Amino acid sequence: MTDFRENFEPEAFDAFSDQFGEEPRKHRTVLISAFEGWNDAGLAATQALHFLLRAYSQSAHEVDHICCGSFYDYTDNRPVIVSVEGKRKILWPETSFTQIDINPELSLIIQIAPEPNFKWTEYCQRTLRIADENEVDEVITVSAIYGDCTHRRPLPMVFRNAADNTATPQSYNGPIGIPTVLSYEAVDSGFISHSMYVSVPSYAPYVDDQEKPNPLAMWNVIDALSDYLDVYLKDDGLPEQVKQWRKKANALARTNPDIAEYMKTVESYRDNQERLDYITSEAAENMIDDAEKFLRDFGWDKTDDAPDMPGSPRLR
């Protein structure tokens, strides 16, 4: 069937929509935050966002920043001295907020900073004031952690709604970084808030220079953001970097028996866990089917509130 809108010029369709009540698509602004340090394994979180800033540099413009102030311990996050246009300049740790326009309906505000040493609550409140001033609709924090995974299988990725505070037996208990604090503060301030975590193979620092970002994890971050935002995010050149990194990782496995054995053990565990989950799920479904069959023998229908059991006044 032909879409009637194909015969309209964009301006004409906008007028048509206004006249007949179809609401124009709402512009969406999303704050995406990543922090250097503890939650940035393989530099994957911050460098994935730096990659997006470079990919959309034509529209990139700084909308705000947070000066170092009292948030940093300079013996931990040291200022650096650089040469700029023939002059020496000291650069202090600070937070930048840079907007990039993905399309007419979507803008991203990218927040990148060293993880503050002090006053996390105050820092998060300042971040969220900036978000509010720039009409941000939702907040996504991006983190990367070293984990038991391999480059030969999909990297584990967690993407959770920060408003869902339900604890499960699998819930993490332990120290947290500022991305978690920011996510919870965002919920308390009325924002939609999500947390993203990508696992980086624990042997990744042995594959390449430890100071180099991990392209595989970066690619996973950008891909996950694309899926959630329902938009294509440029990844120009990144797939080739991933391909080359995989080759180096494979070479490491061939020359280092300990790492090769580690990969084998991790993959075997993951495979067994997936198999167990599948079997458990299948067994549970079979039990439900058997239970329903048993109950139907007593005259129970799925639409009934309760099954007819022996002795029940409903049993005929």
Coordinates of N, CA and C in Angstrom, one line a residue, residues 7 17 21 48 60 93 99 124 129 169 179 193-194 196 211 219 229 231 235-236 258 271 275 294 297 301 307:
N7 N 3.4 11.7 -1.5 CA 3.0 12.6 -2.5 C 3.1 14.1 -2.0
S17 N -0.3 18.1 8.6 CA -0.3 17.5 10.0 C -0.9 18.5 11.0
G21 N -4.4 17.5 12.9 CA -4.2 17.1 14.3 C -3.0 16.1 14.5
A48 N 34.6 6.2 23.4 CA 33.4 6.0 22.6 C 32.7 7.4 22.4
A60 N 29.2 20.0 16.4 CA 29.6 20.0 17.8 C 29.9 21.5 18.3
P93 N 41.9 19.9 35.3 CA 40.8 19.0 35.1 C 39.4 19.7 35.1
Q99 N 27.3 19.6 22.7 CA 26.1 19.2 22.0 C 26.5 18.8 20.5
C124 N 26.9 16.1 40.9 CA 25.8 15.6 40.1 C 24.7 16.6 40.1
R129 N 21.5 20.4 36.8 CA 21.1 21.8 36.5 C 21.4 22.2 35.1
P169 N 18.8 -11.7 43.4 CA 20.0 -12.4 43.8 C 21.3 -12.1 43.0
P179 N 29.2 7.3 37.9 CA 28.1 7.1 37.0 C 26.8 6.6 37.7
S193 N 16.4 7.9 33.3 CA 17.8 7.7 33.5 C 18.1 6.2 33.2
H194 N 19.2 6.0 32.4 CA 19.6 4.6 32.2 C 21.1 4.5 32.4
M196 N 24.5 2.2 31.4 CA 25.1 1.2 30.4 C 26.5 0.8 30.9
E211 N 47.6 2.3 27.2 CA 47.1 3.7 27.1 C 46.2 3.9 25.9
W219 N 33.1 0.1 20.1 CA 32.2 -0.2 19.1 C 30.9 -0.8 19.7
L229 N 18.7 4.5 21.0 CA 18.2 5.7 20.5 C 17.4 5.6 19.2
V231 N 18.6 5.1 16.1 CA 19.1 5.9 15.1 C 20.5 5.4 14.8
D235 N 30.0 5.2 12.7 CA 31.2 4.5 13.3 C 32.3 4.4 12.3
D236 N 32.4 5.4 11.5 CA 33.4 5.4 10.4 C 34.8 5.0 10.9
D258 N 48.9 -19.3 28.8 CA 48.1 -18.9 30.0 C 46.8 -18.2 29.5
D271 N 29.4 -20.9 27.9 CA 28.6 -21.8 27.1 C 27.7 -22.7 28.0
R275 N 23.7 -22.8 28.3 CA 23.0 -24.1 28.2 C 22.1 -24.4 29.4
F294 N -2.6 -31.3 33.8 CA -3.1 -31.9 35.0 C -4.4 -31.2 35.5
D297 N -7.5 -31.7 33.4 CA -8.2 -33.0 33.6 C -9.3 -32.9 34.7
D301 N -10.3 -24.2 33.1 CA -10.1 -23.5 31.9 C -9.2 -22.3 32.2
P307 N -8.6 -23.1 39.5 CA -8.9 -24.4 39.0 C -10.0 -25.1 39.8

